[in-house]
mmCIF file of C-alpha atoms in Angstrom:
data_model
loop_
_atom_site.group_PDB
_atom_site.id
_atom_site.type_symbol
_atom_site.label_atom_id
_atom_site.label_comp_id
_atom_site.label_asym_id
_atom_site.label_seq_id
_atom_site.Cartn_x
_atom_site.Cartn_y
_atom_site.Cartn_z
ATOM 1 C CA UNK A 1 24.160 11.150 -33.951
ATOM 2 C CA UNK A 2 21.529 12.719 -32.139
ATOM 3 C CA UNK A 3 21.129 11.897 -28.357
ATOM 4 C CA UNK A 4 17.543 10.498 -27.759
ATOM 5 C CA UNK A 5 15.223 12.635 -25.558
ATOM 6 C CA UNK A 6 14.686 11.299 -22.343
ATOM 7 C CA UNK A 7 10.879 10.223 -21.903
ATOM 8 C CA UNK A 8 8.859 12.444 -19.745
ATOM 9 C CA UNK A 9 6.293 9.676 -18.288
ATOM 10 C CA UNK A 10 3.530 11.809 -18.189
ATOM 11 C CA UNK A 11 0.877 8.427 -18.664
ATOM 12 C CA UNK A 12 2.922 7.468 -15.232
ATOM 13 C CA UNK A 13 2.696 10.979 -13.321
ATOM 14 C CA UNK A 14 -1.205 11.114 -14.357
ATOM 15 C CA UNK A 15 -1.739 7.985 -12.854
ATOM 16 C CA UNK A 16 0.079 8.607 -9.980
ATOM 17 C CA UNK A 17 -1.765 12.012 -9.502
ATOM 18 C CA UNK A 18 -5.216 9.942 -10.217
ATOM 19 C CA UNK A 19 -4.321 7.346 -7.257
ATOM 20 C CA UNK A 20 -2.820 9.480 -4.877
ATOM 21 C CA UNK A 21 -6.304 11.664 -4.896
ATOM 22 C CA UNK A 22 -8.246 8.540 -4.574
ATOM 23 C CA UNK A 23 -6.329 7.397 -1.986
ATOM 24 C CA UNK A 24 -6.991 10.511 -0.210
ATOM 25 C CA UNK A 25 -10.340 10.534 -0.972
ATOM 26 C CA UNK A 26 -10.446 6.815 1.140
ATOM 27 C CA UNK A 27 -8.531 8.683 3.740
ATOM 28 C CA UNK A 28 -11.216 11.758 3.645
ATOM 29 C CA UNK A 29 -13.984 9.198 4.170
ATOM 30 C CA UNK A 30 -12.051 7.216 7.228
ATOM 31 C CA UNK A 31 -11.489 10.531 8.644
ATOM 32 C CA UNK A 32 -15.197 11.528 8.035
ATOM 33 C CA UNK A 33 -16.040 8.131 10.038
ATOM 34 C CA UNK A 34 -13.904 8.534 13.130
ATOM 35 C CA UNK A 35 -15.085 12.506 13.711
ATOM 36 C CA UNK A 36 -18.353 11.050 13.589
ATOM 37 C CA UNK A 37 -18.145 7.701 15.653
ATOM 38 C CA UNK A 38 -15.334 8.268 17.345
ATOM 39 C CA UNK A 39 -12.296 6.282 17.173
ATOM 40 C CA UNK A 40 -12.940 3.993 19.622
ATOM 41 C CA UNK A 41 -16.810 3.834 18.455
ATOM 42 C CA UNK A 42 -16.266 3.443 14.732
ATOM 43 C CA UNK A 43 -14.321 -0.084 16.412
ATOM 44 C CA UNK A 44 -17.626 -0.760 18.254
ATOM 45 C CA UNK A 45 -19.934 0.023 15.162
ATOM 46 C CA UNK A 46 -17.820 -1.935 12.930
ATOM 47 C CA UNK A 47 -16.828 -4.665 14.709
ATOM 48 C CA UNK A 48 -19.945 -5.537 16.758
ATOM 49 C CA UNK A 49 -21.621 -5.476 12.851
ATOM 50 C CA UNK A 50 -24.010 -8.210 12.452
ATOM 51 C CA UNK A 51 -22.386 -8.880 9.110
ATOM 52 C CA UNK A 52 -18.887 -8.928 10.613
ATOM 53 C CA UNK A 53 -19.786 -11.424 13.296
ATOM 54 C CA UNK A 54 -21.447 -13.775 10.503
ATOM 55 C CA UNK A 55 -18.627 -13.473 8.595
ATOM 56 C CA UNK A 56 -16.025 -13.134 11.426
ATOM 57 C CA UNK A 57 -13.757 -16.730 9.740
ATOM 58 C CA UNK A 58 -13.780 -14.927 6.238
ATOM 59 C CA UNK A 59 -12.697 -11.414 7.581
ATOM 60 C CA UNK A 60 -9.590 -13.425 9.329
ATOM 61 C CA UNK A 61 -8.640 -15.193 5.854
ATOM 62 C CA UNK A 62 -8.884 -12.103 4.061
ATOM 63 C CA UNK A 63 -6.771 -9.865 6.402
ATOM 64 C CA UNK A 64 -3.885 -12.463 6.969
ATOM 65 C CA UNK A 65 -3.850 -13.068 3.278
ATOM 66 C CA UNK A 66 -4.958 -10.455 1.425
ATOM 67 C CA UNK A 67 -1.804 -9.177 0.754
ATOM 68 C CA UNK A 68 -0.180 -11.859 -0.454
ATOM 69 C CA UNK A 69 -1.544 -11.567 -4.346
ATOM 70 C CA UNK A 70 0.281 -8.654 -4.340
ATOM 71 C CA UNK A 71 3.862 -10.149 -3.171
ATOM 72 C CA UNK A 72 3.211 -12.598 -5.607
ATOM 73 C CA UNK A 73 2.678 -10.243 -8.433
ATOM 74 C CA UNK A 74 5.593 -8.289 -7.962
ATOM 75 C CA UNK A 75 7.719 -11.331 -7.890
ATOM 76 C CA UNK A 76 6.162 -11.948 -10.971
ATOM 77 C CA UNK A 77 7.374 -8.767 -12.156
ATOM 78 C CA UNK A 78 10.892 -8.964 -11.360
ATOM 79 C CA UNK A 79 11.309 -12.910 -12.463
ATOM 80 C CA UNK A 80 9.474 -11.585 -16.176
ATOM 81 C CA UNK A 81 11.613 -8.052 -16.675
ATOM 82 C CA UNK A 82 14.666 -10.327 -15.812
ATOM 83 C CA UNK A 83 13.656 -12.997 -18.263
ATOM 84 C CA UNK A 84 12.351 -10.533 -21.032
ATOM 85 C CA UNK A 85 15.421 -8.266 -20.226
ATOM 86 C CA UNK A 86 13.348 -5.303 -19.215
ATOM 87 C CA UNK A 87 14.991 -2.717 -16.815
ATOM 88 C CA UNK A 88 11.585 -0.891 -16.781
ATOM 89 C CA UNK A 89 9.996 -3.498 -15.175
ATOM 90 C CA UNK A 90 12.702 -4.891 -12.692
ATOM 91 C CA UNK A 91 12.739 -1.330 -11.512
ATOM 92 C CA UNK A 92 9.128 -1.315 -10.557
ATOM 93 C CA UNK A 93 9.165 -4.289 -8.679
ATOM 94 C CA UNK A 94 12.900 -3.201 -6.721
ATOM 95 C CA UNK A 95 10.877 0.370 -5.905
ATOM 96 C CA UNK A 96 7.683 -1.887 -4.772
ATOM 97 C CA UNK A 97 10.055 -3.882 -2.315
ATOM 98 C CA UNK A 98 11.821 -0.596 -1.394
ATOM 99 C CA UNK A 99 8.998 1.746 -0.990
ATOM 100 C CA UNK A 100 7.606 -1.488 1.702
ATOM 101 C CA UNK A 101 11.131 -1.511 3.266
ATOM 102 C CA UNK A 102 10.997 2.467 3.999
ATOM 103 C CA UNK A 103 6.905 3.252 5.081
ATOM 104 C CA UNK A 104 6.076 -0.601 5.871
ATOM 105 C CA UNK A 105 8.744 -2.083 8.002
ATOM 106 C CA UNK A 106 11.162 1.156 8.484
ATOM 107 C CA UNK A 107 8.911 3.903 9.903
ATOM 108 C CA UNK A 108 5.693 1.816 10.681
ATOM 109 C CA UNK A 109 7.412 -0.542 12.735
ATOM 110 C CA UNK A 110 9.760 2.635 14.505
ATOM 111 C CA UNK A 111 6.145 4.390 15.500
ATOM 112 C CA UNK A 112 4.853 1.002 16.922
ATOM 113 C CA UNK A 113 7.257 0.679 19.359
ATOM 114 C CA UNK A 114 7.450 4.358 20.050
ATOM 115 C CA UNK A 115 3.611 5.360 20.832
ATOM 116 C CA UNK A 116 2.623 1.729 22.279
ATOM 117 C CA UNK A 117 -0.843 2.155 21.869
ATOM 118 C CA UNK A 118 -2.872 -0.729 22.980
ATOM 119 C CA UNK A 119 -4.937 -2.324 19.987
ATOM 120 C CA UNK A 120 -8.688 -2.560 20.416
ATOM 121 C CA UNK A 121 -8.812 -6.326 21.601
ATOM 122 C CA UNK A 122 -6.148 -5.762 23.864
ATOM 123 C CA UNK A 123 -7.098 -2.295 25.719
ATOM 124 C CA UNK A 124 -7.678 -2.762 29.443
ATOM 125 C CA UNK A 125 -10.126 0.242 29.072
ATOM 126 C CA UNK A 126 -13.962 -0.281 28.552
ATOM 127 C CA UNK A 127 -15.947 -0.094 25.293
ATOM 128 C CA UNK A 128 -11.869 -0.022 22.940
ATOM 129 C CA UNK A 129 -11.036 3.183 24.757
ATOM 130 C CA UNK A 130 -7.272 3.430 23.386
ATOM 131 C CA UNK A 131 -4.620 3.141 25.741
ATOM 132 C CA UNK A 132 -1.293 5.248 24.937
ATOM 133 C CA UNK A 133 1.477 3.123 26.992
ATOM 134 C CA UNK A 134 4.710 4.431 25.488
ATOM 135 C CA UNK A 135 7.916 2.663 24.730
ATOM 136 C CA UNK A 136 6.770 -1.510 24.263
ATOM 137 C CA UNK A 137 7.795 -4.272 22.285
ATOM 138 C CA UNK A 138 4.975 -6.100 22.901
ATOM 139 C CA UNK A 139 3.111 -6.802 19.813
ATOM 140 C CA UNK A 140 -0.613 -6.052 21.742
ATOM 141 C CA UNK A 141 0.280 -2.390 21.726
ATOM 142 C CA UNK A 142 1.139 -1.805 18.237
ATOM 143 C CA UNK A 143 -1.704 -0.124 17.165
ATOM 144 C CA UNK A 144 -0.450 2.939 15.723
ATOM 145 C CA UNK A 145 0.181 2.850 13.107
ATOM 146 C CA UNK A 146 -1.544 0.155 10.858
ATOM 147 C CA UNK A 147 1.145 -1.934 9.033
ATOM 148 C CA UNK A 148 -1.282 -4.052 7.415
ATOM 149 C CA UNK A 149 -3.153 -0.811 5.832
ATOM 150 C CA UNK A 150 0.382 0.785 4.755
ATOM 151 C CA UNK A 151 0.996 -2.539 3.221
ATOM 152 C CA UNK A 152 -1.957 -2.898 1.182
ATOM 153 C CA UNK A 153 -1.539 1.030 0.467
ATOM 154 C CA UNK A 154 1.607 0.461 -1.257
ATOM 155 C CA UNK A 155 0.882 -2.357 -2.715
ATOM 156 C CA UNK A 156 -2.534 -0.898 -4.847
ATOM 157 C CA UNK A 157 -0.746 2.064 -5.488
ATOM 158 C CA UNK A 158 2.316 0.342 -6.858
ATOM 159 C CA UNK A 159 -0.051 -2.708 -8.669
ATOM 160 C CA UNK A 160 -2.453 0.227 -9.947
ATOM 161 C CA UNK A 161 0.815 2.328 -12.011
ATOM 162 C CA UNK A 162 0.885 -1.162 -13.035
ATOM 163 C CA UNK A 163 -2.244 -1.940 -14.766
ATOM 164 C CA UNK A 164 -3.480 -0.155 -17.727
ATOM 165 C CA UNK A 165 -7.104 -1.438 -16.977
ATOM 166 C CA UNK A 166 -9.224 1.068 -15.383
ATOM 167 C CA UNK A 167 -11.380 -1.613 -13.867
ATOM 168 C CA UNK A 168 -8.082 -3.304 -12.484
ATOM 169 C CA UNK A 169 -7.009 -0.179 -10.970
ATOM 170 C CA UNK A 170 -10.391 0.389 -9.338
ATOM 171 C CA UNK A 171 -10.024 -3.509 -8.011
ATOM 172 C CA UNK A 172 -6.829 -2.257 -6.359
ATOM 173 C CA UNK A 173 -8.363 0.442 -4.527
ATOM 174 C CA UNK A 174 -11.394 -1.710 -3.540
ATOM 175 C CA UNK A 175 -9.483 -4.068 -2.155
ATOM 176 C CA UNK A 176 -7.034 -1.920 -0.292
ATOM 177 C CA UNK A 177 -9.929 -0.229 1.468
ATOM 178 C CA UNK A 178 -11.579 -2.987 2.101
ATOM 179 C CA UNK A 179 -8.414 -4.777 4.182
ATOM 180 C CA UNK A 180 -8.002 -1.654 5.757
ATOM 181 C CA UNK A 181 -11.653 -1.975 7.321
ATOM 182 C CA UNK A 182 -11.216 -5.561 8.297
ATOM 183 C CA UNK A 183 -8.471 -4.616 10.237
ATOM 184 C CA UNK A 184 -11.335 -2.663 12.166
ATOM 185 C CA UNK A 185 -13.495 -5.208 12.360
ATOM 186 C CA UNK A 186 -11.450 -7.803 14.257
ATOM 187 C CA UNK A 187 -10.651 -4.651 16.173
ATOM 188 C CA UNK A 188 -7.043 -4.863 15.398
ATOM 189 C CA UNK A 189 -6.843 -1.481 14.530
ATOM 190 C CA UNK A 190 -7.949 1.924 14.952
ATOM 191 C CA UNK A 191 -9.392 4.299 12.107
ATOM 192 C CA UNK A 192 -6.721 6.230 13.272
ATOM 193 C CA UNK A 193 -3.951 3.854 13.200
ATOM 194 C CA UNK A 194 -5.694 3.016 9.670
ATOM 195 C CA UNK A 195 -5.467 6.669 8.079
ATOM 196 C CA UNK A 196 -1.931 6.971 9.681
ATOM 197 C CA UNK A 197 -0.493 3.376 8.039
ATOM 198 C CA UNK A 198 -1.939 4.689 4.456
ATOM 199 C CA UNK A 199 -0.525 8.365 4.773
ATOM 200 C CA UNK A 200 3.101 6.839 5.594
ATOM 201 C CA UNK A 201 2.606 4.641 2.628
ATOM 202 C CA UNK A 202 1.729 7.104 0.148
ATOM 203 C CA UNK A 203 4.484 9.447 1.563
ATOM 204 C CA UNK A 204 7.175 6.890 1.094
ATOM 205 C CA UNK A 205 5.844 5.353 -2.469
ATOM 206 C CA UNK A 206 6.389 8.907 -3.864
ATOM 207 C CA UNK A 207 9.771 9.355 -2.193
ATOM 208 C CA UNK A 208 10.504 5.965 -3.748
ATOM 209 C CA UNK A 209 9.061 7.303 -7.251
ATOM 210 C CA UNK A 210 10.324 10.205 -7.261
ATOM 211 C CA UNK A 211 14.195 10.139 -6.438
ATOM 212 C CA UNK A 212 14.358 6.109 -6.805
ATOM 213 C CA UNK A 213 12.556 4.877 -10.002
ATOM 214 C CA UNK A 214 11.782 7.810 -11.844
ATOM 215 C CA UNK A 215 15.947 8.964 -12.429
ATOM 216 C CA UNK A 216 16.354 5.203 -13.278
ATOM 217 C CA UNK A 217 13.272 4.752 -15.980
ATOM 218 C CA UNK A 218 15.170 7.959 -17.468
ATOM 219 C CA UNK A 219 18.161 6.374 -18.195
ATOM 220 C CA UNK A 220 17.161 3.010 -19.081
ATOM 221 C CA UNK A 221 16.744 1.511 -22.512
ATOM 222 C CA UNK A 222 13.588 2.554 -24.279
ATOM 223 C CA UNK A 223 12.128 -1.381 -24.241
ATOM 224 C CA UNK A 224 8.873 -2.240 -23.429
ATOM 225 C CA UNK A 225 9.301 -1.699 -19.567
ATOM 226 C CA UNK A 226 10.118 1.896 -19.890
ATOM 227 C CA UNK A 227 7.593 2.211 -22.973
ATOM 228 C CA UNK A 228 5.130 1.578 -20.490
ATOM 229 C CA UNK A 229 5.086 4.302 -18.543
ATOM 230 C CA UNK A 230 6.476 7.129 -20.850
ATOM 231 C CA UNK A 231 3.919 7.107 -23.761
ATOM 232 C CA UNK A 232 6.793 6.514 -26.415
ATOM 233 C CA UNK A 233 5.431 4.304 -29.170
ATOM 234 C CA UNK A 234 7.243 1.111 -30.067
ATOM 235 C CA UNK A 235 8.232 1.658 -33.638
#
């Protein structure tokens, strides 16, 4: 009986290659801002916004929330693939959770306590000059990098190999960027910190891709899960 040929997941590499250059293109445009602002002035011009200040209470929601639809769908994910039976899809959502584990809580929260830069509310320097203290555990200088924007990173660029949808995918990017900005605007966070949090989170979604899901997806059942992402047809 002949052995069936593993599935190369080309739809799933394209997409990843598609996301990982827009997500560098965000970064190319958040490093464009800081050379020209300044780190510490792209705060000020951001935060000091008239349109941030009127909508100061909605930019609060949105960044202590706006990564919850995300959790949600993942759990989503995992609850359906282990109701349907679908390996391919229970995978995705275990990578998700570990690629947060490694870049989000691992490594973010390492640097954080290691650098101990001040955030931009909390620096006792004038006009959110940043304020390199070192060693700290306290939460006020854990600027760099930005957990919130590695979350979010992850989460789009897990959500986005996802969907199918080019609008959806699009959505995902949107709305990453757009949490990682309001974590400038309540001058939480650096651009800096910002392009730092979303380079860790790339990095350690493709570790996570690449020597977690992808060997995994190869030797899984050819169901819908794994369907998804290899181009096979159902037959």
């Amino acid at each position: 009986m002949p052995r069936r040929a593993k599935p190369k997941f080309a739809p799933l590499t394209r997409r990843l290659q598609f996301v990982t250059a827009a997500f560098a293109a965000l970064a190319v445009l958040g490093l464009l801002l800081a050379l020209v602002h300044g780190d510490s002035g792209s705060v000020a011009l951001v935060h000091r916004a008239a349109w941030t200040q009127e909508h100061y209470a909605f930019l609060r929601v949105f960044t202590n929330y706006g990564l919850y639809p995300f959790y949600i769908l993942f759990l989503a994910l995992f609850a359906w693939g282990w109701y349907r039976h679908e390996p391919g899809l229970k995978f995705l959502a275990q990578g998700y959770v570990l690629a947060q584990l490694l870049g989000s809580v691992l490594i973010v929260r390492v640097l954080k306590m290691t650098f101990g830069r001040a955030r931009p509310d909390a620096t006792p320097l004038p006009d959110f000059g940043s304020e390199w203290a070192g060693f700290s555990w306290d939460a006020a200088h854990h600027s760099f990098p930005s957990g919130h924007t590695a979350d979010i990173v992850t989460s789009a660029l897990f959500a986005a190999l996802l969907f199918r949808n080019p609008w959806a995918v699009g959505v995902c990017l949107v709305w990453a960027g757009a949490l990682a900005v309001s974590r400038l605007a309540l001058a939480k966070h650096y651009p800096s910190d910002a392009l730092a949090g979303a380079v860790i989170a790339v990095a350690a979604s493709l570790v996570v891709l690449r020597y977690w899901l992808l060997p995994r997806l190869e030797r899984a059942p050819l169901g819908a899960g794994v369907r998804w992402w290899s181009g096979a047809r159902r037959r």
